[in-house]
PDB file of C-alpha atoms in Angstrom:
ATOM      1  CA  UNK A   1      68.943  80.932 103.274  1.00 51.00           C
ATOM      2  CA  UNK A   2      67.908  83.899 104.157  1.00 54.00           C
ATOM      3  CA  UNK A   3      68.531  86.925 101.180  1.00 51.00           C
ATOM      4  CA  UNK A   4      71.230  88.777 103.678  1.00 49.00           C
ATOM      5  CA  UNK A   5      73.142  85.483 103.773  1.00 50.00           C
ATOM      6  CA  UNK A   6      72.178  85.022  99.429  1.00 51.00           C
ATOM      7  CA  UNK A   7      73.937  88.260  99.090  1.00 48.00           C
ATOM      8  CA  UNK A   8      76.761  87.924 101.407  1.00 54.00           C
ATOM      9  CA  UNK A   9      78.012  85.010  99.327  1.00 60.00           C
ATOM     10  CA  UNK A  10      77.725  86.664  96.092  1.00 56.00           C
ATOM     11  CA  UNK A  11      80.817  89.355  97.968  1.00 59.00           C
ATOM     12  CA  UNK A  12      83.287  87.561  96.600  1.00 69.00           C
ATOM     13  CA  UNK A  13      81.482  86.990  93.012  1.00 63.00           C
ATOM     14  CA  UNK A  14      80.605  90.447  92.416  1.00 66.00           C
ATOM     15  CA  UNK A  15      83.717  91.710  93.835  1.00 75.00           C
ATOM     16  CA  UNK A  16      85.707  90.279  91.209  1.00 73.00           C
ATOM     17  CA  UNK A  17      83.211  91.340  88.492  1.00 71.00           C
ATOM     18  CA  UNK A  18      84.079  94.699  89.616  1.00 74.00           C
ATOM     19  CA  UNK A  19      87.873  94.523  89.690  1.00 75.00           C
ATOM     20  CA  UNK A  20      87.867  93.057  85.488  1.00 69.00           C
ATOM     21  CA  UNK A  21      84.923  95.511  84.723  1.00 70.00           C
ATOM     22  CA  UNK A  22      87.399  98.881  85.855  1.00 71.00           C
ATOM     23  CA  UNK A  23      90.371  96.394  84.076  1.00 71.00           C
ATOM     24  CA  UNK A  24      88.819  95.614  81.152  1.00 69.00           C
ATOM     25  CA  UNK A  25      88.209 100.026  81.132  1.00 70.00           C
ATOM     26  CA  UNK A  26      91.805 100.742  82.093  1.00 72.00           C
ATOM     27  CA  UNK A  27      94.344 101.042  79.487  1.00 82.00           C
ATOM     28  CA  UNK A  28      97.201  98.423  80.829  1.00 92.00           C
ATOM     29  CA  UNK A  29      96.820  95.222  79.583  1.00 95.00           C
ATOM     30  CA  UNK A  30      98.942  93.104  82.390  1.00 95.00           C
ATOM     31  CA  UNK A  31      95.985  94.975  84.840  1.00 94.00           C
ATOM     32  CA  UNK A  32      92.784  93.359  82.653  1.00 95.00           C
ATOM     33  CA  UNK A  33      95.228  89.629  82.336  1.00 97.00           C
ATOM     34  CA  UNK A  34      96.173  90.093  85.598  1.00 96.00           C
ATOM     35  CA  UNK A  35      92.454  89.850  87.212  1.00 94.00           C
ATOM     36  CA  UNK A  36      91.273  87.690  84.089  1.00 96.00           C
ATOM     37  CA  UNK A  37      93.439  85.264  85.889  1.00 97.00           C
ATOM     38  CA  UNK A  38      91.982  86.082  89.625  1.00 94.00           C
ATOM     39  CA  UNK A  39      88.460  86.045  88.999  1.00 93.00           C
ATOM     40  CA  UNK A  40      89.621  82.415  86.949  1.00 95.00           C
ATOM     41  CA  UNK A  41      91.160  81.518  90.402  1.00 96.00           C
ATOM     42  CA  UNK A  42      88.735  79.904  92.604  1.00 93.00           C
ATOM     43  CA  UNK A  43      87.071  78.242  89.551  1.00 94.00           C
ATOM     44  CA  UNK A  44      89.718  76.606  87.264  1.00 97.00           C
ATOM     45  CA  UNK A  45      92.505  76.458  90.919  1.00 97.00           C
ATOM     46  CA  UNK A  46      94.801  77.251  88.319  1.00 98.00           C
ATOM     47  CA  UNK A  47      98.839  77.957  90.154  1.00 98.00           C
ATOM     48  CA  UNK A  48     100.068  79.352  86.447  1.00 98.00           C
ATOM     49  CA  UNK A  49      98.675  81.550  84.062  1.00 98.00           C
ATOM     50  CA  UNK A  50     100.276  83.051  81.054  1.00 98.00           C
ATOM     51  CA  UNK A  51      99.080  85.061  78.593  1.00 98.00           C
ATOM     52  CA  UNK A  52     101.321  85.042  75.286  1.00 98.00           C
ATOM     53  CA  UNK A  53     101.022  87.270  71.398  1.00 97.00           C
ATOM     54  CA  UNK A  54     100.851  85.707  68.669  1.00 97.00           C
ATOM     55  CA  UNK A  55     103.520  86.329  66.008  1.00 96.00           C
ATOM     56  CA  UNK A  56     101.690  84.969  62.855  1.00 92.00           C
ATOM     57  CA  UNK A  57     104.158  85.095  60.444  1.00 93.00           C
ATOM     58  CA  UNK A  58     106.613  82.626  62.420  1.00 95.00           C
ATOM     59  CA  UNK A  59     104.055  81.591  63.977  1.00 95.00           C
ATOM     60  CA  UNK A  60     105.598  82.471  67.585  1.00 96.00           C
ATOM     61  CA  UNK A  61     104.260  83.322  70.822  1.00 97.00           C
ATOM     62  CA  UNK A  62     106.060  86.348  73.457  1.00 97.00           C
ATOM     63  CA  UNK A  63     104.564  85.740  76.543  1.00 97.00           C
ATOM     64  CA  UNK A  64     103.171  89.048  77.697  1.00 97.00           C
ATOM     65  CA  UNK A  65     101.387  88.216  81.053  1.00 97.00           C
ATOM     66  CA  UNK A  66     102.924  85.680  83.205  1.00 98.00           C
ATOM     67  CA  UNK A  67     101.265  85.075  87.511  1.00 98.00           C
ATOM     68  CA  UNK A  68     104.833  83.467  87.742  1.00 98.00           C
ATOM     69  CA  UNK A  69     107.067  85.944  86.085  1.00 97.00           C
ATOM     70  CA  UNK A  70     110.059  84.293  88.128  1.00 96.00           C
ATOM     71  CA  UNK A  71     110.112  80.891  85.929  1.00 96.00           C
ATOM     72  CA  UNK A  72     107.979  82.084  83.319  1.00 97.00           C
ATOM     73  CA  UNK A  73     108.940  86.070  83.124  1.00 97.00           C
ATOM     74  CA  UNK A  74     107.220  88.280  80.724  1.00 97.00           C
ATOM     75  CA  UNK A  75     109.163  88.535  76.903  1.00 95.00           C
ATOM     76  CA  UNK A  76     110.078  85.189  77.411  1.00 92.00           C
ATOM     77  CA  UNK A  77     108.132  83.451  73.577  1.00 90.00           C
ATOM     78  CA  UNK A  78     107.660  79.868  71.988  1.00 91.00           C
ATOM     79  CA  UNK A  79     108.932  78.693  68.363  1.00 93.00           C
ATOM     80  CA  UNK A  80     105.607  76.767  67.593  1.00 95.00           C
ATOM     81  CA  UNK A  81     106.474  76.188  63.866  1.00 93.00           C
ATOM     82  CA  UNK A  82     106.047  72.843  63.103  1.00 92.00           C
ATOM     83  CA  UNK A  83     104.472  71.443  66.105  1.00 93.00           C
ATOM     84  CA  UNK A  84     100.505  69.821  66.366  1.00 95.00           C
ATOM     85  CA  UNK A  85      99.561  72.364  68.996  1.00 97.00           C
ATOM     86  CA  UNK A  86     101.388  74.362  66.876  1.00 96.00           C
ATOM     87  CA  UNK A  87      98.301  73.822  64.220  1.00 96.00           C
ATOM     88  CA  UNK A  88      95.416  73.093  66.855  1.00 97.00           C
ATOM     89  CA  UNK A  89      95.984  76.375  68.724  1.00 98.00           C
ATOM     90  CA  UNK A  90      97.123  78.219  67.115  1.00 97.00           C
ATOM     91  CA  UNK A  91      96.065  78.111  63.058  1.00 97.00           C
ATOM     92  CA  UNK A  92      92.519  75.582  63.894  1.00 97.00           C
ATOM     93  CA  UNK A  93      91.666  78.257  66.793  1.00 98.00           C
ATOM     94  CA  UNK A  94      91.094  75.190  68.819  1.00 98.00           C
ATOM     95  CA  UNK A  95      91.204  75.122  72.534  1.00 98.00           C
ATOM     96  CA  UNK A  96      94.147  73.113  73.670  1.00 98.00           C
ATOM     97  CA  UNK A  97      93.413  70.640  76.331  1.00 98.00           C
ATOM     98  CA  UNK A  98      96.619  68.670  78.416  1.00 98.00           C
ATOM     99  CA  UNK A  99      95.620  65.926  81.248  1.00 98.00           C
ATOM    100  CA  UNK A 100      98.028  64.087  83.508  1.00 97.00           C
ATOM    101  CA  UNK A 101     102.166  64.432  82.772  1.00 95.00           C
ATOM    102  CA  UNK A 102     102.279  62.916  79.496  1.00 96.00           C
ATOM    103  CA  UNK A 103     100.208  64.917  77.337  1.00 96.00           C
ATOM    104  CA  UNK A 104     102.141  67.981  79.183  1.00 96.00           C
ATOM    105  CA  UNK A 105     105.148  66.357  77.970  1.00 96.00           C
ATOM    106  CA  UNK A 106     104.042  64.839  74.351  1.00 94.00           C
ATOM    107  CA  UNK A 107     103.125  69.066  74.328  1.00 94.00           C
ATOM    108  CA  UNK A 108     105.804  70.960  75.345  1.00 95.00           C
ATOM    109  CA  UNK A 109     109.461  71.491  75.217  1.00 93.00           C
ATOM    110  CA  UNK A 110     109.710  72.830  78.362  1.00 95.00           C
ATOM    111  CA  UNK A 111     107.273  70.181  79.949  1.00 96.00           C
ATOM    112  CA  UNK A 112     110.761  69.449  82.624  1.00 97.00           C
ATOM    113  CA  UNK A 113     109.991  73.254  84.323  1.00 96.00           C
ATOM    114  CA  UNK A 114     106.569  72.531  84.441  1.00 97.00           C
ATOM    115  CA  UNK A 115     106.594  69.831  86.018  1.00 97.00           C
ATOM    116  CA  UNK A 116     108.910  71.467  88.635  1.00 97.00           C
ATOM    117  CA  UNK A 117     106.090  73.057  89.763  1.00 97.00           C
ATOM    118  CA  UNK A 118     104.077  70.903  90.634  1.00 98.00           C
ATOM    119  CA  UNK A 119     102.236  71.569  87.347  1.00 98.00           C
ATOM    120  CA  UNK A 120     100.201  68.303  85.980  1.00 98.00           C
ATOM    121  CA  UNK A 121      97.832  69.725  83.258  1.00 98.00           C
ATOM    122  CA  UNK A 122      96.918  72.526  81.353  1.00 98.00           C
ATOM    123  CA  UNK A 123      93.836  74.703  79.257  1.00 98.00           C
ATOM    124  CA  UNK A 124      95.114  77.016  76.311  1.00 98.00           C
ATOM    125  CA  UNK A 125      92.874  79.027  74.927  1.00 98.00           C
ATOM    126  CA  UNK A 126      93.303  81.168  71.755  1.00 98.00           C
ATOM    127  CA  UNK A 127      92.088  84.330  72.148  1.00 98.00           C
ATOM    128  CA  UNK A 128      90.409  84.957  68.256  1.00 97.00           C
ATOM    129  CA  UNK A 129      89.708  87.717  67.090  1.00 96.00           C
ATOM    130  CA  UNK A 130      87.194  87.872  63.411  1.00 94.00           C
ATOM    131  CA  UNK A 131      88.681  84.581  62.667  1.00 94.00           C
ATOM    132  CA  UNK A 132      93.112  85.459  63.607  1.00 95.00           C
ATOM    133  CA  UNK A 133      94.019  84.156  66.087  1.00 97.00           C
ATOM    134  CA  UNK A 134      95.941  87.084  68.304  1.00 98.00           C
ATOM    135  CA  UNK A 135      97.554  85.208  71.233  1.00 98.00           C
ATOM    136  CA  UNK A 136      96.660  82.780  73.964  1.00 98.00           C
ATOM    137  CA  UNK A 137      95.735  82.966  77.143  1.00 98.00           C
ATOM    138  CA  UNK A 138      96.839  79.592  79.275  1.00 98.00           C
ATOM    139  CA  UNK A 139      95.647  77.316  82.676  1.00 98.00           C
ATOM    140  CA  UNK A 140      97.900  75.275  84.337  1.00 98.00           C
ATOM    141  CA  UNK A 141      97.231  73.323  87.270  1.00 98.00           C
ATOM    142  CA  UNK A 142      98.525  71.139  89.236  1.00 98.00           C
ATOM    143  CA  UNK A 143      95.442  68.312  89.206  1.00 97.00           C
ATOM    144  CA  UNK A 144      95.780  65.787  86.637  1.00 97.00           C
ATOM    145  CA  UNK A 145      92.260  66.097  85.570  1.00 96.00           C
ATOM    146  CA  UNK A 146      90.063  69.065  83.559  1.00 96.00           C
ATOM    147  CA  UNK A 147      86.472  68.576  83.571  1.00 95.00           C
ATOM    148  CA  UNK A 148      83.684  70.135  80.621  1.00 97.00           C
ATOM    149  CA  UNK A 149      83.183  73.024  83.182  1.00 96.00           C
ATOM    150  CA  UNK A 150      86.657  74.273  83.127  1.00 97.00           C
ATOM    151  CA  UNK A 151      87.393  73.835  80.518  1.00 97.00           C
ATOM    152  CA  UNK A 152      83.547  76.087  78.983  1.00 97.00           C
ATOM    153  CA  UNK A 153      85.499  78.344  82.172  1.00 96.00           C
ATOM    154  CA  UNK A 154      88.324  78.404  80.251  1.00 97.00           C
ATOM    155  CA  UNK A 155      87.375  79.932  77.401  1.00 97.00           C
ATOM    156  CA  UNK A 156      84.837  82.379  78.959  1.00 95.00           C
ATOM    157  CA  UNK A 157      87.882  84.224  80.405  1.00 96.00           C
ATOM    158  CA  UNK A 158      89.721  84.232  76.916  1.00 97.00           C
ATOM    159  CA  UNK A 159      87.304  86.615  76.018  1.00 95.00           C
ATOM    160  CA  UNK A 160      87.626  88.476  79.333  1.00 94.00           C
ATOM    161  CA  UNK A 161      91.129  88.578  78.242  1.00 96.00           C
ATOM    162  CA  UNK A 162      90.517  89.451  74.191  1.00 94.00           C
ATOM    163  CA  UNK A 163      90.385  93.047  74.584  1.00 94.00           C
ATOM    164  CA  UNK A 164      93.624  93.106  76.345  1.00 94.00           C
ATOM    165  CA  UNK A 165      95.363  91.268  73.365  1.00 94.00           C
ATOM    166  CA  UNK A 166      93.783  93.843  71.270  1.00 93.00           C
ATOM    167  CA  UNK A 167      94.759  96.726  72.584  1.00 90.00           C
ATOM    168  CA  UNK A 168      97.987  96.244  71.917  1.00 86.00           C
ATOM    169  CA  UNK A 169     100.168  97.497  69.260  1.00 79.00           C
TER     170      UNK A 169
END
């Protein structure tokens, strides 16, 4: 492959980096979340991405961003008090990977809505700063299995979204 072909093949990735940098430099957290979502899609193949803010005292999440606002509108929320998922992701600040419909059924009350969208796996990334979970970035995919490479990329994407959630009052 000659150098011109290598540079040309990098243009889409470089455009995603530029869009992320612009969104990060801006003042609109939702624009940053959308840019991170768009940048992750070629790698993760997610068809639903959401970003939630955590109310730690209530252990409840409020949706700030959704790539599918009709099915999962911003402003919606979930109470995670007393759940294994809430303990694992929100309190222990660990990534949750749910592979297959059964894993989604066991972890989410809204599993029927998730299934209706044809989604079969999820990666939930806690957004953590200074040892405190501020929220989550969630990638839901139509494939049942998620590899280690996708989990690592989802974690990186969560880091890119962190300035947006930290900018909120």
